[in-house]
PDB file of C-alpha atoms in Angstrom:
ATOM      1  CA  MET A   1      -0.102  -0.048  -0.042  1.00 46.00           C
ATOM      2  CA  PRO A   2       1.681   3.245  -1.189  1.00 53.00           C
ATOM      3  CA  SER A   3       1.206   6.070   1.421  1.00 86.00           C
ATOM      4  CA  ILE A   4      -1.027   9.127   1.681  1.00 95.00           C
ATOM      5  CA  LEU A   5       0.241  11.427  -1.079  1.00 97.00           C
ATOM      6  CA  ALA A   6       0.820   8.720  -3.674  1.00 97.00           C
ATOM      7  CA  HIS A   7      -2.813   7.614  -3.337  1.00 97.00           C
ATOM      8  CA  ILE A   8      -4.094  11.181  -3.593  1.00 98.00           C
ATOM      9  CA  ILE A   9      -2.003  11.903  -6.778  1.00 98.00           C
ATOM     10  CA  TYR A  10      -3.269   8.683  -8.453  1.00 97.00           C
ATOM     11  CA  ALA A  11      -6.878   9.389  -7.399  1.00 97.00           C
ATOM     12  CA  MET A  12      -6.450  12.769  -9.212  1.00 97.00           C
ATOM     13  CA  LYS A  13      -6.447  10.776 -12.504  1.00 94.00           C
ATOM     14  CA  ASN A  14     -10.209  11.057 -12.073  1.00 93.00           C
ATOM     15  CA  ASP A  15     -12.188  13.891 -13.590  1.00 94.00           C
ATOM     16  CA  ILE A  16     -11.111  17.289 -12.135  1.00 96.00           C
ATOM     17  CA  ARG A  17     -14.624  17.891 -11.054  1.00 95.00           C
ATOM     18  CA  LEU A  18     -14.243  15.145  -8.428  1.00 96.00           C
ATOM     19  CA  TRP A  19     -11.125  16.653  -6.840  1.00 98.00           C
ATOM     20  CA  GLY A  20     -11.559  17.587  -3.208  1.00 97.00           C
ATOM     21  CA  PRO A  21     -11.536  16.068   0.385  1.00 97.00           C
ATOM     22  CA  GLU A  22     -13.946  13.287  -0.411  1.00 97.00           C
ATOM     23  CA  LEU A  23     -11.935  11.862  -3.134  1.00 98.00           C
ATOM     24  CA  TYR A  24      -8.689  12.244  -1.236  1.00 98.00           C
ATOM     25  CA  LEU A  25     -10.202  10.550   1.818  1.00 98.00           C
ATOM     26  CA  GLY A  26     -11.617   7.659  -0.370  1.00 98.00           C
ATOM     27  CA  SER A  27      -8.086   7.340  -1.946  1.00 98.00           C
ATOM     28  CA  GLN A  28      -6.775   6.243   1.575  1.00 98.00           C
ATOM     29  CA  GLY A  29      -8.981   3.152   1.262  1.00 97.00           C
ATOM     30  CA  PRO A  30      -8.927   0.656   4.061  1.00 96.00           C
ATOM     31  CA  ASP A  31      -5.653   2.235   5.319  1.00 95.00           C
ATOM     32  CA  VAL A  32      -7.792   4.487   7.462  1.00 96.00           C
ATOM     33  CA  PHE A  33      -8.285   1.666   9.966  1.00 96.00           C
ATOM     34  CA  PHE A  34      -4.546   1.330  10.532  1.00 92.00           C
ATOM     35  CA  TYR A  35      -4.547   4.742  12.358  1.00 91.00           C
ATOM     36  CA  VAL A  36      -6.507   3.129  15.177  1.00 91.00           C
ATOM     37  CA  ASN A  37      -3.675   1.406  17.054  1.00 80.00           C
ATOM     38  CA  ASP A  38      -5.357  -1.849  17.958  1.00 87.00           C
ATOM     39  CA  LYS A  39      -5.647  -5.455  16.681  1.00 90.00           C
ATOM     40  CA  LYS A  40      -9.339  -5.265  15.810  1.00 91.00           C
ATOM     41  CA  HIS A  41      -9.060  -2.301  13.489  1.00 94.00           C
ATOM     42  CA  ARG A  42      -5.767  -3.552  11.925  1.00 91.00           C
ATOM     43  CA  GLU A  43      -7.647  -6.878  11.111  1.00 93.00           C
ATOM     44  CA  ILE A  44     -10.555  -4.965   9.596  1.00 94.00           C
ATOM     45  CA  GLY A  45      -8.044  -2.979   7.347  1.00 94.00           C
ATOM     46  CA  ASN A  46      -6.265  -6.247   6.284  1.00 92.00           C
ATOM     47  CA  LYS A  47      -9.639  -7.947   5.623  1.00 93.00           C
ATOM     48  CA  LEU A  48     -10.828  -5.076   3.462  1.00 95.00           C
ATOM     49  CA  HIS A  49      -7.636  -5.162   1.437  1.00 93.00           C
ATOM     50  CA  GLU A  50      -8.151  -8.787   0.647  1.00 93.00           C
ATOM     51  CA  LEU A  51     -11.383  -8.168  -1.388  1.00 93.00           C
ATOM     52  CA  LYS A  52     -11.189  -7.830  -5.105  1.00 93.00           C
ATOM     53  CA  ILE A  53     -11.891  -4.638  -6.711  1.00 95.00           C
ATOM     54  CA  SER A  54     -14.826  -5.961  -8.434  1.00 94.00           C
ATOM     55  CA  ASP A  55     -16.403  -6.613  -4.953  1.00 94.00           C
ATOM     56  CA  TYR A  56     -16.374  -3.037  -4.149  1.00 96.00           C
ATOM     57  CA  TYR A  57     -18.354  -2.153  -7.225  1.00 94.00           C
ATOM     58  CA  GLU A  58     -21.347  -3.774  -5.699  1.00 92.00           C
ATOM     59  CA  LEU A  59     -20.685  -3.081  -2.047  1.00 93.00           C
ATOM     60  CA  MET A  60     -20.106   0.625  -2.424  1.00 95.00           C
ATOM     61  CA  LYS A  61     -22.720   1.509  -4.869  1.00 92.00           C
ATOM     62  CA  ASN A  62     -24.573   3.716  -2.433  1.00 94.00           C
ATOM     63  CA  PHE A  63     -21.482   5.847  -1.496  1.00 96.00           C
ATOM     64  CA  PRO A  64     -20.938   9.306  -2.701  1.00 95.00           C
ATOM     65  CA  GLU A  65     -19.314   9.090  -6.206  1.00 96.00           C
ATOM     66  CA  THR A  66     -16.202  11.064  -5.071  1.00 97.00           C
ATOM     67  CA  PHE A  67     -15.504   8.785  -2.069  1.00 98.00           C
ATOM     68  CA  PHE A  68     -16.235   5.584  -4.134  1.00 97.00           C
ATOM     69  CA  LYS A  69     -13.883   6.662  -7.033  1.00 97.00           C
ATOM     70  CA  GLY A  70     -11.110   7.533  -4.523  1.00 98.00           C
ATOM     71  CA  PHE A  71     -11.566   4.163  -2.725  1.00 98.00           C
ATOM     72  CA  ILE A  72     -11.390   2.121  -6.024  1.00 97.00           C
ATOM     73  CA  SER A  73      -8.275   4.209  -7.039  1.00 97.00           C
ATOM     74  CA  HIS A  74      -6.663   3.107  -3.764  1.00 97.00           C
ATOM     75  CA  LEU A  75      -7.174  -0.566  -4.534  1.00 96.00           C
ATOM     76  CA  GLU A  76      -5.908  -0.064  -8.089  1.00 96.00           C
ATOM     77  CA  LEU A  77      -2.670   1.613  -6.981  1.00 96.00           C
ATOM     78  CA  ASP A  78      -2.047  -1.048  -4.352  1.00 96.00           C
ATOM     79  CA  GLU A  79      -2.405  -3.831  -6.984  1.00 95.00           C
ATOM     80  CA  LYS A  80       0.027  -2.009  -9.195  1.00 95.00           C
ATOM     81  CA  LEU A  81       2.644  -0.852  -6.824  1.00 95.00           C
ATOM     82  CA  HIS A  82       2.446  -3.093  -3.773  1.00 93.00           C
ATOM     83  CA  PRO A  83       4.271  -6.016  -5.159  1.00 94.00           C
ATOM     84  CA  ILE A  84       7.329  -3.840  -5.982  1.00 95.00           C
ATOM     85  CA  ILE A  85       7.349  -2.189  -2.544  1.00 95.00           C
ATOM     86  CA  ASN A  86       6.990  -5.667  -0.954  1.00 94.00           C
ATOM     87  CA  SER A  87       9.882  -7.012  -2.949  1.00 95.00           C
ATOM     88  CA  PHE A  88      12.082  -4.466  -1.193  1.00 95.00           C
ATOM     89  CA  TYR A  89      10.529  -4.558   2.342  1.00 93.00           C
ATOM     90  CA  ALA A  90       8.072  -7.175   3.311  1.00 89.00           C
ATOM     91  CA  GLU A  91       8.185  -6.632   6.986  1.00 89.00           C
ATOM     92  CA  SER A  92       5.506  -4.213   8.129  1.00 83.00           C
ATOM     93  CA  LYS A  93       7.520  -1.477   9.780  1.00 81.00           C
ATOM     94  CA  THR A  94      10.163  -1.142   7.242  1.00 86.00           C
ATOM     95  CA  HIS A  95       7.627  -1.344   4.339  1.00 89.00           C
ATOM     96  CA  THR A  96       5.561   1.536   5.865  1.00 86.00           C
ATOM     97  CA  LYS A  97       8.730   3.607   6.303  1.00 86.00           C
ATOM     98  CA  PHE A  98       9.659   3.085   2.761  1.00 92.00           C
ATOM     99  CA  GLU A  99       6.260   4.229   1.664  1.00 92.00           C
ATOM    100  CA  TYR A 100       6.550   7.359   3.657  1.00 89.00           C
ATOM    101  CA  ASN A 101       9.986   8.022   2.056  1.00 91.00           C
ATOM    102  CA  PHE A 102       8.354   7.615  -1.394  1.00 95.00           C
ATOM    103  CA  ASP A 103       5.672  10.291  -0.237  1.00 94.00           C
ATOM    104  CA  GLU A 104       8.568  12.455   0.707  1.00 92.00           C
ATOM    105  CA  LEU A 105       9.964  12.098  -2.961  1.00 93.00           C
ATOM    106  CA  LEU A 106       6.535  12.893  -4.453  1.00 95.00           C
ATOM    107  CA  SER A 107       5.861  15.829  -2.024  1.00 94.00           C
ATOM    108  CA  LEU A 108       9.126  17.498  -3.115  1.00 93.00           C
ATOM    109  CA  ARG A 109       8.247  16.821  -6.642  1.00 94.00           C
ATOM    110  CA  PHE A 110       4.710  17.796  -6.849  1.00 95.00           C
ATOM    111  CA  ILE A 111       4.037  20.304  -3.967  1.00 95.00           C
ATOM    112  CA  GLY A 112       7.633  21.668  -3.414  1.00 95.00           C
ATOM    113  CA  ASN A 113       7.829  21.017   0.279  1.00 91.00           C
ATOM    114  CA  HIS A 114       8.795  18.224   2.658  1.00 88.00           C
ATOM    115  CA  PHE A 115       6.102  15.630   3.421  1.00 90.00           C
ATOM    116  CA  ILE A 116       5.824  16.406   7.014  1.00 86.00           C
ATOM    117  CA  GLU A 117       5.123  20.078   6.287  1.00 87.00           C
ATOM    118  CA  ASN A 118       1.693  19.244   4.856  1.00 92.00           C
ATOM    119  CA  LYS A 119      -1.525  19.522   6.967  1.00 94.00           C
ATOM    120  CA  TRP A 120      -2.930  15.993   6.204  1.00 95.00           C
ATOM    121  CA  TRP A 121      -5.495  16.192   8.924  1.00 96.00           C
ATOM    122  CA  LYS A 122      -7.062  19.230   7.006  1.00 96.00           C
ATOM    123  CA  ILE A 123      -6.472  17.884   3.510  1.00 97.00           C
ATOM    124  CA  LEU A 124      -8.566  14.669   4.420  1.00 98.00           C
ATOM    125  CA  LYS A 125     -11.197  16.404   6.486  1.00 97.00           C
ATOM    126  CA  VAL A 126     -14.633  15.972   4.854  1.00 97.00           C
ATOM    127  CA  ASP A 127     -18.068  17.511   5.646  1.00 94.00           C
ATOM    128  CA  ASN A 128     -20.137  14.348   4.560  1.00 92.00           C
ATOM    129  CA  ILE A 129     -18.465  11.946   6.977  1.00 97.00           C
ATOM    130  CA  LYS A 130     -21.810  11.053   8.781  1.00 96.00           C
ATOM    131  CA  LYS A 131     -23.243   9.772   5.550  1.00 95.00           C
ATOM    132  CA  ILE A 132     -20.106   7.960   4.523  1.00 97.00           C
ATOM    133  CA  SER A 133     -19.722   6.400   8.081  1.00 97.00           C
ATOM    134  CA  LYS A 134     -23.422   5.231   8.104  1.00 96.00           C
ATOM    135  CA  GLU A 135     -23.006   3.387   4.851  1.00 96.00           C
ATOM    136  CA  PHE A 136     -19.508   1.964   5.792  1.00 96.00           C
ATOM    137  CA  ASP A 137     -21.058   0.781   9.083  1.00 97.00           C
ATOM    138  CA  ARG A 138     -23.953  -0.877   7.281  1.00 95.00           C
ATOM    139  CA  ILE A 139     -21.674  -2.769   4.845  1.00 93.00           C
ATOM    140  CA  LEU A 140     -19.373  -3.995   7.583  1.00 94.00           C
ATOM    141  CA  MET A 141     -22.299  -5.454   9.572  1.00 95.00           C
ATOM    142  CA  LYS A 142     -24.091  -6.888   6.637  1.00 91.00           C
ATOM    143  CA  GLU A 143     -21.035  -8.431   4.776  1.00 88.00           C
ATOM    144  CA  PHE A 144     -18.725  -9.315   7.667  1.00 89.00           C
ATOM    145  CA  ASN A 145     -20.979  -9.114  10.909  1.00 93.00           C
ATOM    146  CA  ILE A 146     -18.547  -6.525  12.176  1.00 91.00           C
ATOM    147  CA  GLU A 147     -19.896  -3.878  14.299  1.00 92.00           C
ATOM    148  CA  ILE A 148     -17.802  -0.700  13.846  1.00 92.00           C
ATOM    149  CA  ASN A 149     -18.130   3.146  13.906  1.00 96.00           C
ATOM    150  CA  PHE A 150     -16.266   4.424  10.814  1.00 97.00           C
ATOM    151  CA  GLU A 151     -16.747   8.000  12.052  1.00 97.00           C
ATOM    152  CA  PHE A 152     -14.739   7.171  15.055  1.00 97.00           C
ATOM    153  CA  VAL A 153     -12.016   5.626  12.975  1.00 97.00           C
ATOM    154  CA  TYR A 154     -11.918   8.580  10.664  1.00 98.00           C
ATOM    155  CA  ASN A 155     -11.669  11.007  13.642  1.00 97.00           C
ATOM    156  CA  LYS A 156      -8.972   8.870  15.131  1.00 95.00           C
ATOM    157  CA  MET A 157      -6.969   9.179  11.794  1.00 95.00           C
ATOM    158  CA  LEU A 158      -7.321  12.923  11.647  1.00 96.00           C
ATOM    159  CA  LYS A 159      -6.362  13.063  15.451  1.00 92.00           C
ATOM    160  CA  ASN A 160      -3.194  11.133  14.848  1.00 88.00           C
ATOM    161  CA  LEU A 161      -2.218  12.907  11.614  1.00 90.00           C
ATOM    162  CA  LYS A 162      -2.464  16.175  13.590  1.00 89.00           C
ATOM    163  CA  LEU A 163      -0.451  14.702  16.435  1.00 82.00           C
ATOM    164  CA  LEU A 164       2.216  13.720  13.861  1.00 80.00           C
ATOM    165  CA  PHE A 165       2.168  16.741  11.661  1.00 82.00           C
ATOM    166  CA  GLN A 166       0.816  19.846  13.137  1.00 81.00           C
ATOM    167  CA  TYR A 167       4.214  20.897  14.441  1.00 72.00           C
ATOM    168  CA  PRO A 168       6.353  18.443  12.390  1.00 62.00           C
ATOM    169  CA  TYR A 169       9.858  19.309  13.612  1.00 60.00           C
ATOM    170  CA  LEU A 170       8.909  19.699  17.117  1.00 56.00           C
ATOM    171  CA  LYS A 171       6.914  16.538  17.056  1.00 53.00           C
ATOM    172  CA  LYS A 172       9.701  14.624  15.501  1.00 55.00           C
ATOM    173  CA  ASN A 173      12.296  15.790  17.881  1.00 55.00           C
ATOM    174  CA  ILE A 174      10.330  15.808  21.168  1.00 60.00           C
ATOM    175  CA  ILE A 175       6.842  14.273  21.348  1.00 58.00           C
ATOM    176  CA  ALA A 176       7.375  11.197  19.009  1.00 57.00           C
ATOM    177  CA  LYS A 177      10.541  10.293  20.968  1.00 61.00           C
ATOM    178  CA  LYS A 178       8.638  10.507  24.172  1.00 62.00           C
ATOM    179  CA  LEU A 179       5.847   8.294  22.819  1.00 57.00           C
ATOM    180  CA  LYS A 180       8.419   5.832  21.724  1.00 61.00           C
ATOM    181  CA  LEU A 181       9.626   5.415  25.393  1.00 62.00           C
ATOM    182  CA  ILE A 182       6.069   4.226  26.325  1.00 56.00           C
ATOM    183  CA  GLY A 183       5.960   1.798  23.456  1.00 59.00           C
ATOM    184  CA  ILE A 184       4.142   4.079  20.800  1.00 55.00           C
ATOM    185  CA  ASP A 185       6.702   4.320  17.982  1.00 56.00           C
ATOM    186  CA  TYR A 186       5.718   6.938  15.369  1.00 55.00           C
ATOM    187  CA  THR A 187       9.215   8.211  14.577  1.00 56.00           C
ATOM    188  CA  TYR A 188       9.562   5.892  11.535  1.00 57.00           C
ATOM    189  CA  LEU A 189       6.716   7.826   9.906  1.00 59.00           C
ATOM    190  CA  TYR A 190       8.937  10.906   9.448  1.00 65.00           C
ATOM    191  CA  PRO A 191      10.766  10.480   6.002  1.00 69.00           C
ATOM    192  CA  LYS A 192      14.289  10.142   6.133  1.00 75.00           C
ATOM    193  CA  ILE A 193      15.666   8.832   2.832  1.00 80.00           C
ATOM    194  CA  ILE A 194      18.782   6.756   3.298  1.00 82.00           C
ATOM    195  CA  GLU A 195      21.416   6.051   0.531  1.00 86.00           C
ATOM    196  CA  LYS A 196      20.550   2.323   0.067  1.00 90.00           C
ATOM    197  CA  ASP A 197      16.998   3.234  -0.707  1.00 93.00           C
ATOM    198  CA  ILE A 198      17.710   5.806  -3.465  1.00 92.00           C
ATOM    199  CA  ASN A 199      17.816   3.438  -6.389  1.00 95.00           C
ATOM    200  CA  LYS A 200      14.739   1.593  -5.005  1.00 96.00           C
ATOM    201  CA  LEU A 201      12.781   4.792  -4.745  1.00 95.00           C
ATOM    202  CA  LYS A 202      13.848   5.830  -8.173  1.00 95.00           C
ATOM    203  CA  HIS A 203      12.564   2.458  -9.546  1.00 96.00           C
ATOM    204  CA  LEU A 204       9.233   2.960  -7.774  1.00 97.00           C
ATOM    205  CA  GLU A 205       8.958   6.472  -9.140  1.00 96.00           C
ATOM    206  CA  ASN A 206       9.600   5.390 -12.661  1.00 97.00           C
ATOM    207  CA  GLU A 207       6.832   2.709 -12.389  1.00 96.00           C
ATOM    208  CA  PHE A 208       4.451   5.283 -10.833  1.00 97.00           C
ATOM    209  CA  ASN A 209       5.158   7.812 -13.722  1.00 96.00           C
ATOM    210  CA  LYS A 210       4.232   5.115 -16.146  1.00 95.00           C
ATOM    211  CA  ILE A 211       1.021   4.455 -14.269  1.00 95.00           C
ATOM    212  CA  LEU A 212       0.067   8.109 -14.207  1.00 94.00           C
ATOM    213  CA  GLU A 213       0.767   8.365 -17.990  1.00 91.00           C
ATOM    214  CA  GLY A 214      -1.477   5.373 -18.563  1.00 84.00           C
ATOM    215  CA  ASP A 215       1.029   2.717 -19.562  1.00 58.00           C
TER     216      ASP A 215
END
């Protein structure tokens, strides 16, 4: 699963009229569940990743079009790039760190700043979350017999993104390190490209460019 920005950029292959927070939130797909740091929500995120794209065309037919198109784009990009990333780093923590490093590269290229300088909790904030949450909750109960509150998951994601990125350099140097002492390690989410990853990231970028160009 590529990280936040890669998914947003890919989702923007959709009609420009769909661009906005709902598309960008949808483009995070099941990854939203991973921001709730417990076993139950991680398992839901993994379970949703296991479904085929074709399954979602039926399951999500009642969602707002913008969110739906973003969600489908997430699954498409995972299918295209995940095998490459996994060939470099299959272990969860190093895999996620590599994805954030790829977002650093994309942020410098497309936005012109460092990844941690972007206000992700604002970029992904939507006004229509209650409708989206109600439909998500209904699907999870109907299809998987899982009782969940997607709005809670969503708000937890925004809270954690704000915790990580509101004051990025302060958080990186002080708060994240304190959290690590009590067993909550977010320090690896701050991009830091190391020399051994440069060629890997360039290869991934080339493949990403081909996808954006439609190859």
